[in-house]
mmCIF file of N, CA, C and O in Angstrom:
data_model
loop_
_atom_site.group_PDB
_atom_site.id
_atom_site.type_symbol
_atom_site.label_atom_id
_atom_site.label_comp_id
_atom_site.label_asym_id
_atom_site.label_seq_id
_atom_site.Cartn_x
_atom_site.Cartn_y
_atom_site.Cartn_z
ATOM 1 N N MET Q 33 9.241 2.644 6.085
ATOM 2 C CA MET Q 33 8.952 2.191 7.452
ATOM 3 C C MET Q 33 9.365 0.896 7.673
ATOM 4 O O MET Q 33 9.462 -0.085 6.860
ATOM 5 N N HIS Q 34 9.884 0.784 8.938
ATOM 6 C CA HIS Q 34 10.566 -0.375 9.379
ATOM 7 C C HIS Q 34 9.610 -1.086 10.446
ATOM 8 O O HIS Q 34 9.132 -0.594 11.372
ATOM 9 N N LEU Q 35 9.303 -2.356 9.829
ATOM 10 C CA LEU Q 35 8.820 -3.247 10.806
ATOM 11 C C LEU Q 35 9.376 -4.642 10.592
ATOM 12 O O LEU Q 35 9.341 -5.236 9.430
ATOM 13 N N GLY Q 36 9.981 -5.167 11.501
ATOM 14 C CA GLY Q 36 10.893 -6.403 11.722
ATOM 15 C C GLY Q 36 9.954 -7.592 11.338
ATOM 16 O O GLY Q 36 8.740 -7.638 11.493
ATOM 17 N N LYS Q 37 10.443 -8.792 11.104
ATOM 18 C CA LYS Q 37 9.917 -10.123 10.712
ATOM 19 C C LYS Q 37 9.201 -10.609 11.853
ATOM 20 O O LYS Q 37 7.938 -11.014 11.674
ATOM 21 N N GLY Q 38 9.623 -10.256 12.845
ATOM 22 C CA GLY Q 38 9.222 -10.631 14.244
ATOM 23 C C GLY Q 38 7.912 -9.923 14.766
ATOM 24 O O GLY Q 38 7.150 -10.329 15.414
ATOM 25 N N VAL Q 39 7.644 -8.640 14.139
ATOM 26 C CA VAL Q 39 6.448 -8.049 14.668
ATOM 27 C C VAL Q 39 5.453 -7.509 13.486
ATOM 28 O O VAL Q 39 4.277 -6.970 13.577
ATOM 29 N N ILE Q 40 5.723 -7.809 12.181
ATOM 30 C CA ILE Q 40 5.065 -7.128 11.126
ATOM 31 C C ILE Q 40 3.673 -7.675 11.161
ATOM 32 O O ILE Q 40 2.389 -6.885 10.926
ATOM 33 N N GLU Q 41 3.519 -9.194 11.557
ATOM 34 C CA GLU Q 41 1.799 -9.373 11.572
ATOM 35 C C GLU Q 41 1.379 -8.964 12.684
ATOM 36 O O GLU Q 41 0.017 -8.570 12.484
ATOM 37 N N ARG Q 42 1.976 -8.343 13.874
ATOM 38 C CA ARG Q 42 1.210 -7.893 14.941
ATOM 39 C C ARG Q 42 0.937 -6.499 14.764
ATOM 40 O O ARG Q 42 -0.338 -5.765 15.163
ATOM 41 N N ASP Q 43 1.861 -5.709 13.943
ATOM 42 C CA ASP Q 43 1.594 -4.216 13.831
ATOM 43 C C ASP Q 43 1.202 -3.479 12.720
ATOM 44 O O ASP Q 43 0.767 -2.653 12.520
ATOM 45 N N ILE Q 44 1.178 -4.522 11.528
ATOM 46 C CA ILE Q 44 0.825 -4.132 10.286
ATOM 47 C C ILE Q 44 -0.593 -3.483 10.128
ATOM 48 O O ILE Q 44 -1.010 -2.372 9.287
ATOM 49 N N GLU Q 45 -1.534 -4.025 10.757
ATOM 50 C CA GLU Q 45 -2.747 -3.672 10.847
ATOM 51 C C GLU Q 45 -3.102 -2.194 11.319
ATOM 52 O O GLU Q 45 -4.076 -1.503 10.809
ATOM 53 N N THR Q 46 -2.329 -1.671 12.366
ATOM 54 C CA THR Q 46 -2.627 -0.689 13.036
ATOM 55 C C THR Q 46 -1.716 0.404 12.144
ATOM 56 O O THR Q 46 -2.078 1.669 12.098
ATOM 57 N N ARG Q 47 -0.713 0.378 11.633
ATOM 58 C CA ARG Q 47 0.080 1.153 10.910
ATOM 59 C C ARG Q 47 -0.149 1.278 9.251
ATOM 60 O O ARG Q 47 -0.173 2.321 8.950
ATOM 61 N N ILE Q 48 -0.996 0.305 8.646
ATOM 62 C CA ILE Q 48 -1.465 0.332 7.582
ATOM 63 C C ILE Q 48 -2.777 -0.370 7.435
ATOM 64 O O ILE Q 48 -2.762 -1.715 6.942
ATOM 65 N N PRO Q 49 -3.618 0.365 7.737
ATOM 66 C CA PRO Q 49 -4.858 -0.188 7.777
ATOM 67 C C PRO Q 49 -5.686 -0.770 6.559
ATOM 68 O O PRO Q 49 -6.625 -1.533 6.268
ATOM 69 N N ASP Q 50 -5.330 0.188 5.308
ATOM 70 C CA ASP Q 50 -5.738 -0.047 4.327
ATOM 71 C C ASP Q 50 -5.250 -1.104 3.327
ATOM 72 O O ASP Q 50 -4.299 -1.122 2.897
ATOM 73 N N LYS Q 51 -5.778 -2.402 3.321
ATOM 74 C CA LYS Q 51 -5.371 -3.692 2.812
ATOM 75 C C LYS Q 51 -5.164 -3.431 1.376
ATOM 76 O O LYS Q 51 -4.404 -4.649 0.589
ATOM 77 N N SER Q 52 -5.630 -2.632 0.705
ATOM 78 C CA SER Q 52 -5.308 -2.589 -0.676
ATOM 79 C C SER Q 52 -3.947 -1.849 -1.070
ATOM 80 O O SER Q 52 -3.714 -1.464 -2.177
ATOM 81 N N THR Q 53 -3.233 -1.010 -0.015
ATOM 82 C CA THR Q 53 -2.090 -0.454 -0.059
ATOM 83 C C THR Q 53 -1.038 -1.243 -0.478
ATOM 84 O O THR Q 53 -0.727 -2.479 -0.259
ATOM 85 N N ARG Q 54 -0.238 -0.825 -1.701
ATOM 86 C CA ARG Q 54 0.764 -1.607 -2.249
ATOM 87 C C ARG Q 54 2.286 -1.564 -1.217
ATOM 88 O O ARG Q 54 2.517 -0.514 -0.650
ATOM 89 N N LEU Q 55 2.672 -2.857 -0.816
ATOM 90 C CA LEU Q 55 3.562 -2.900 0.173
ATOM 91 C C LEU Q 55 4.654 -3.865 -0.743
ATOM 92 O O LEU Q 55 4.717 -4.742 -1.272
ATOM 93 N N VAL Q 56 5.949 -2.951 -0.279
ATOM 94 C CA VAL Q 56 6.953 -3.523 -1.071
ATOM 95 C C VAL Q 56 8.144 -3.922 0.173
ATOM 96 O O VAL Q 56 8.472 -3.143 0.867
ATOM 97 N N LEU Q 57 7.974 -5.228 0.307
ATOM 98 C CA LEU Q 57 9.080 -5.719 1.532
ATOM 99 C C LEU Q 57 10.370 -6.028 0.998
ATOM 100 O O LEU Q 57 10.324 -6.920 -0.035
ATOM 101 N N TYR Q 58 11.306 -5.951 1.783
ATOM 102 C CA TYR Q 58 12.781 -6.306 1.542
ATOM 103 C C TYR Q 58 13.506 -6.747 2.802
ATOM 104 O O TYR Q 58 12.978 -6.140 4.098
ATOM 105 N N CYS Q 59 14.602 -7.663 2.672
ATOM 106 C CA CYS Q 59 15.442 -7.951 3.761
ATOM 107 C C CYS Q 59 16.766 -7.943 2.976
ATOM 108 O O CYS Q 59 16.887 -7.777 1.829
ATOM 109 N N GLY Q 60 17.726 -8.606 3.921
ATOM 110 C CA GLY Q 60 19.129 -8.695 3.229
ATOM 111 C C GLY Q 60 19.041 -9.419 2.086
ATOM 112 O O GLY Q 60 19.795 -8.974 1.176
ATOM 113 N N GLY Q 61 18.583 -10.686 2.096
ATOM 114 C CA GLY Q 61 18.750 -11.665 1.071
ATOM 115 C C GLY Q 61 17.407 -12.100 0.307
ATOM 116 O O GLY Q 61 17.529 -12.593 -0.877
ATOM 117 N N GLY Q 62 16.330 -11.657 0.588
ATOM 118 C CA GLY Q 62 14.975 -11.757 0.097
ATOM 119 C C GLY Q 62 14.116 -12.888 0.688
ATOM 120 O O GLY Q 62 13.210 -12.952 0.563
ATOM 121 N N PHE Q 63 14.755 -13.657 1.558
ATOM 122 C CA PHE Q 63 14.021 -14.716 2.367
ATOM 123 C C PHE Q 63 13.122 -14.309 3.251
ATOM 124 O O PHE Q 63 11.757 -14.765 3.075
ATOM 125 N N ARG Q 64 13.530 -13.784 4.370
ATOM 126 C CA ARG Q 64 12.434 -13.154 5.124
ATOM 127 C C ARG Q 64 11.198 -12.332 4.782
ATOM 128 O O ARG Q 64 10.142 -12.460 4.905
ATOM 129 N N SER Q 65 11.709 -11.687 3.842
ATOM 130 C CA SER Q 65 10.567 -10.774 3.316
ATOM 131 C C SER Q 65 9.492 -11.425 2.498
ATOM 132 O O SER Q 65 8.422 -11.271 2.277
ATOM 133 N N ALA Q 66 9.954 -12.653 1.761
ATOM 134 C CA ALA Q 66 9.007 -13.587 0.923
ATOM 135 C C ALA Q 66 7.955 -14.228 1.986
ATOM 136 O O ALA Q 66 7.011 -14.291 1.782
ATOM 137 N N LEU Q 67 8.732 -14.677 3.275
ATOM 138 C CA LEU Q 67 7.932 -15.095 4.362
ATOM 139 C C LEU Q 67 6.873 -14.096 4.851
ATOM 140 O O LEU Q 67 5.595 -14.566 5.028
ATOM 141 N N SER Q 68 7.268 -12.951 5.065
ATOM 142 C CA SER Q 68 6.604 -12.087 5.578
ATOM 143 C C SER Q 68 5.423 -11.584 4.614
ATOM 144 O O SER Q 68 3.969 -11.343 4.687
ATOM 145 N N ALA Q 69 5.747 -11.420 3.222
ATOM 146 C CA ALA Q 69 4.722 -11.155 2.183
ATOM 147 C C ALA Q 69 3.726 -12.127 2.092
ATOM 148 O O ALA Q 69 2.650 -11.990 1.960
ATOM 149 N N ASP Q 70 4.093 -13.480 2.139
ATOM 150 C CA ASP Q 70 3.105 -14.751 2.186
ATOM 151 C C ASP Q 70 2.101 -14.471 3.193
ATOM 152 O O ASP Q 70 0.799 -14.560 3.223
ATOM 153 N N ALA Q 71 2.712 -14.000 4.459
ATOM 154 C CA ALA Q 71 1.813 -13.821 5.982
ATOM 155 C C ALA Q 71 0.684 -12.794 5.592
ATOM 156 O O ALA Q 71 -0.422 -12.814 5.953
ATOM 157 N N LEU Q 72 1.234 -11.676 4.852
ATOM 158 C CA LEU Q 72 0.464 -10.688 4.834
ATOM 159 C C LEU Q 72 -0.620 -10.767 3.566
ATOM 160 O O LEU Q 72 -1.684 -10.439 4.063
ATOM 161 N N GLN Q 73 -0.220 -11.683 2.821
ATOM 162 C CA GLN Q 73 -1.533 -11.958 1.716
ATOM 163 C C GLN Q 73 -2.533 -12.803 2.343
ATOM 164 O O GLN Q 73 -3.728 -12.759 2.175
ATOM 165 N N GLN Q 74 -2.101 -13.675 3.601
ATOM 166 C CA GLN Q 74 -3.024 -14.486 3.970
ATOM 167 C C GLN Q 74 -4.035 -13.633 4.994
ATOM 168 O O GLN Q 74 -5.008 -14.134 5.281
ATOM 169 N N MET Q 75 -3.246 -12.573 5.153
ATOM 170 C CA MET Q 75 -3.891 -11.313 6.080
ATOM 171 C C MET Q 75 -4.860 -10.625 5.345
ATOM 172 O O MET Q 75 -5.677 -9.955 6.095
ATOM 173 N N GLY Q 76 -4.796 -10.694 4.156
ATOM 174 C CA GLY Q 76 -5.909 -10.144 3.283
ATOM 175 C C GLY Q 76 -5.265 -8.885 2.630
ATOM 176 O O GLY Q 76 -6.041 -8.135 1.915
ATOM 177 N N TYR Q 77 -3.955 -8.579 2.818
ATOM 178 C CA TYR Q 77 -3.120 -7.473 1.893
ATOM 179 C C TYR Q 77 -3.119 -7.986 0.451
ATOM 180 O O TYR Q 77 -2.403 -9.086 0.451
ATOM 181 N N ALA Q 78 -3.723 -7.173 -0.370
ATOM 182 C CA ALA Q 78 -3.722 -7.522 -1.831
ATOM 183 C C ALA Q 78 -2.616 -7.316 -2.927
ATOM 184 O O ALA Q 78 -2.663 -8.009 -3.814
ATOM 185 N N ASP Q 79 -1.692 -6.345 -2.415
ATOM 186 C CA ASP Q 79 -0.734 -5.762 -3.391
ATOM 187 C C ASP Q 79 0.699 -5.735 -2.788
ATOM 188 O O ASP Q 79 0.975 -5.074 -2.329
ATOM 189 N N VAL Q 80 1.052 -6.827 -2.248
ATOM 190 C CA VAL Q 80 2.291 -7.080 -1.443
ATOM 191 C C VAL Q 80 3.536 -7.694 -2.534
ATOM 192 O O VAL Q 80 3.142 -8.913 -3.066
ATOM 193 N N ILE Q 81 4.503 -7.191 -2.523
ATOM 194 C CA ILE Q 81 5.718 -7.627 -3.141
ATOM 195 C C ILE Q 81 6.943 -7.603 -2.312
ATOM 196 O O ILE Q 81 7.219 -7.022 -1.422
ATOM 197 N N SER Q 82 7.537 -8.823 -2.658
ATOM 198 C CA SER Q 82 8.825 -9.215 -2.054
ATOM 199 C C SER Q 82 9.962 -8.947 -2.767
ATOM 200 O O SER Q 82 10.056 -9.548 -3.883
ATOM 201 N N LEU Q 83 10.943 -8.061 -2.624
ATOM 202 C CA LEU Q 83 11.754 -7.440 -3.626
ATOM 203 C C LEU Q 83 12.927 -8.890 -3.630
ATOM 204 O O LEU Q 83 13.590 -9.188 -2.862
ATOM 205 N N ASP Q 84 12.970 -9.302 -4.897
ATOM 206 C CA ASP Q 84 13.787 -10.540 -5.273
ATOM 207 C C ASP Q 84 14.814 -10.183 -5.197
ATOM 208 O O ASP Q 84 15.853 -9.360 -5.551
ATOM 209 N N GLY Q 85 15.833 -11.005 -4.344
ATOM 210 C CA GLY Q 85 16.944 -11.003 -3.947
ATOM 211 C C GLY Q 85 17.399 -10.238 -2.766
ATOM 212 O O GLY Q 85 18.751 -10.298 -2.321
ATOM 213 N N GLY Q 86 16.577 -9.193 -2.215
ATOM 214 C CA GLY Q 86 16.539 -8.273 -1.119
ATOM 215 C C GLY Q 86 17.200 -7.147 -1.628
ATOM 216 O O GLY Q 86 17.580 -6.889 -2.676
ATOM 217 N N TRP Q 87 17.878 -6.824 -0.374
ATOM 218 C CA TRP Q 87 18.780 -5.334 -0.423
ATOM 219 C C TRP Q 87 19.961 -5.686 -1.251
ATOM 220 O O TRP Q 87 20.541 -4.779 -1.650
ATOM 221 N N ARG Q 88 20.875 -6.729 -0.930
ATOM 222 C CA ARG Q 88 22.310 -7.009 -1.299
ATOM 223 C C ARG Q 88 21.972 -6.949 -2.858
ATOM 224 O O ARG Q 88 22.604 -6.380 -3.607
ATOM 225 N N ALA Q 89 20.910 -7.468 -3.351
ATOM 226 C CA ALA Q 89 20.715 -7.688 -4.601
ATOM 227 C C ALA Q 89 20.345 -6.253 -5.428
ATOM 228 O O ALA Q 89 20.693 -6.063 -6.662
ATOM 229 N N TYR Q 90 19.612 -5.363 -4.775
ATOM 230 C CA TYR Q 90 19.280 -4.252 -5.186
ATOM 231 C C TYR Q 90 20.409 -3.180 -5.258
ATOM 232 O O TYR Q 90 20.801 -2.564 -6.253
ATOM 233 N N GLN Q 91 21.373 -3.483 -4.045
ATOM 234 C CA GLN Q 91 22.574 -2.488 -4.282
ATOM 235 C C GLN Q 91 23.639 -3.068 -5.514
ATOM 236 O O GLN Q 91 24.159 -2.156 -6.003
ATOM 237 N N GLN Q 92 23.589 -4.158 -5.785
ATOM 238 C CA GLN Q 92 24.227 -4.739 -6.706
ATOM 239 C C GLN Q 92 23.929 -4.415 -8.188
ATOM 240 O O GLN Q 92 24.556 -4.547 -9.013
ATOM 241 N N SER Q 93 22.534 -4.198 -8.191
ATOM 242 C CA SER Q 93 21.995 -3.678 -9.636
ATOM 243 C C SER Q 93 22.667 -2.662 -9.858
ATOM 244 O O SER Q 93 22.422 -2.348 -11.335
ATOM 245 N N GLY Q 94 23.164 -1.666 -9.257
ATOM 246 C CA GLY Q 94 23.534 -0.285 -9.624
ATOM 247 C C GLY Q 94 22.371 0.718 -9.645
ATOM 248 O O GLY Q 94 22.453 1.910 -10.213
ATOM 249 N N LEU Q 95 21.097 0.216 -9.163
ATOM 250 C CA LEU Q 95 20.049 1.199 -9.524
ATOM 251 C C LEU Q 95 20.015 2.283 -8.055
ATOM 252 O O LEU Q 95 20.883 2.206 -7.269
ATOM 253 N N PRO Q 96 19.429 3.564 -8.258
ATOM 254 C CA PRO Q 96 19.783 4.456 -7.336
ATOM 255 C C PRO Q 96 19.354 4.291 -6.112
ATOM 256 O O PRO Q 96 18.426 3.520 -5.908
ATOM 257 N N VAL Q 97 20.056 4.709 -4.920
ATOM 258 C CA VAL Q 97 19.988 4.568 -3.723
ATOM 259 C C VAL Q 97 19.676 5.963 -2.864
ATOM 260 O O VAL Q 97 20.652 6.633 -3.168
ATOM 261 N N GLU Q 98 18.810 6.361 -2.340
ATOM 262 C CA GLU Q 98 18.549 7.436 -1.602
ATOM 263 C C GLU Q 98 18.820 7.485 -0.271
ATOM 264 O O GLU Q 98 18.258 6.768 0.438
ATOM 265 N N LYS Q 99 19.828 8.160 0.381
ATOM 266 C CA LYS Q 99 19.872 8.356 1.738
ATOM 267 C C LYS Q 99 19.487 9.326 2.447
ATOM 268 O O LYS Q 99 19.247 10.653 2.107
#
Protein backbone atom coordinates (compact mmCIF):
# COMPACT_ATOMS: atom_id res chain seq x y z
CA MET A 1 0.00 0.00 0.00
CA HIS A 2 1.44 3.38 -0.94
CA LEU A 3 1.28 6.19 1.61
CA GLY A 4 3.62 9.08 0.93
CA LYS A 5 5.73 10.75 3.63
CA GLY A 6 3.57 13.84 3.44
CA VAL A 7 0.34 12.03 4.36
CA ILE A 8 1.25 8.87 6.26
CA GLU A 9 0.67 10.37 9.71
CA ARG A 10 -2.71 11.73 8.57
CA ASP A 11 -3.96 8.57 6.84
CA ILE A 12 -2.41 5.61 8.66
CA GLU A 13 -5.02 5.25 11.41
CA THR A 14 -7.89 4.88 8.93
CA ARG A 15 -5.92 2.60 6.57
CA ILE A 16 -4.35 0.42 9.29
CA PRO A 17 -6.23 0.84 12.57
CA ASP A 18 -4.59 -2.16 14.31
CA LYS A 19 -1.46 -0.70 15.88
CA SER A 20 0.07 -4.15 16.33
CA THR A 21 0.24 -4.73 12.55
CA ARG A 22 3.80 -5.20 11.23
CA LEU A 23 4.65 -2.30 8.95
CA VAL A 24 7.69 -2.38 6.66
CA LEU A 25 8.39 1.10 5.30
CA TYR A 26 10.68 1.92 2.40
CA CYS A 27 11.68 4.83 0.22
CA GLY A 28 14.44 5.29 -2.33
CA GLY A 29 17.36 5.55 0.06
CA GLY A 30 15.97 4.78 3.51
CA PHE A 31 15.98 8.25 5.07
CA ARG A 32 12.31 9.24 4.65
CA SER A 33 11.14 5.78 5.70
CA ALA A 34 13.24 6.03 8.87
CA LEU A 35 11.61 9.37 9.72
CA SER A 36 8.15 7.94 9.03
CA ALA A 37 8.89 4.84 11.13
CA ASP A 38 9.85 7.06 14.05
CA ALA A 39 6.65 9.10 13.69
CA LEU A 40 4.49 5.96 13.56
CA GLN A 41 6.17 4.53 16.65
CA GLN A 42 5.40 7.79 18.45
CA MET A 43 1.78 7.33 17.35
CA GLY A 44 1.70 3.93 19.05
CA TYR A 45 2.46 1.53 16.19
CA ALA A 46 4.50 -1.19 17.87
CA ASP A 47 5.99 -3.21 14.99
CA VAL A 48 7.44 -0.72 12.49
CA ILE A 49 10.51 -1.44 10.38
CA SER A 50 12.36 0.89 8.00
CA LEU A 51 14.06 -1.01 5.17
CA ASP A 52 17.77 -0.32 5.66
CA GLY A 53 19.16 1.44 2.59
CA GLY A 54 15.75 1.76 0.97
CA TRP A 55 14.53 0.41 -2.33
CA ARG A 56 17.83 1.00 -4.12
CA ALA A 57 19.73 -1.16 -1.62
CA TYR A 58 17.08 -3.88 -1.90
CA GLN A 59 17.38 -3.96 -5.68
CA GLN A 60 21.17 -4.08 -5.50
CA SER A 61 21.03 -6.98 -3.06
CA GLY A 62 19.80 -9.36 -5.75
CA LEU A 63 16.80 -10.46 -3.69
CA PRO A 64 13.64 -11.27 -5.67
CA VAL A 65 11.31 -8.52 -6.87
CA GLU A 66 7.74 -9.33 -7.85
CA LYS A 67 5.97 -7.06 -10.33
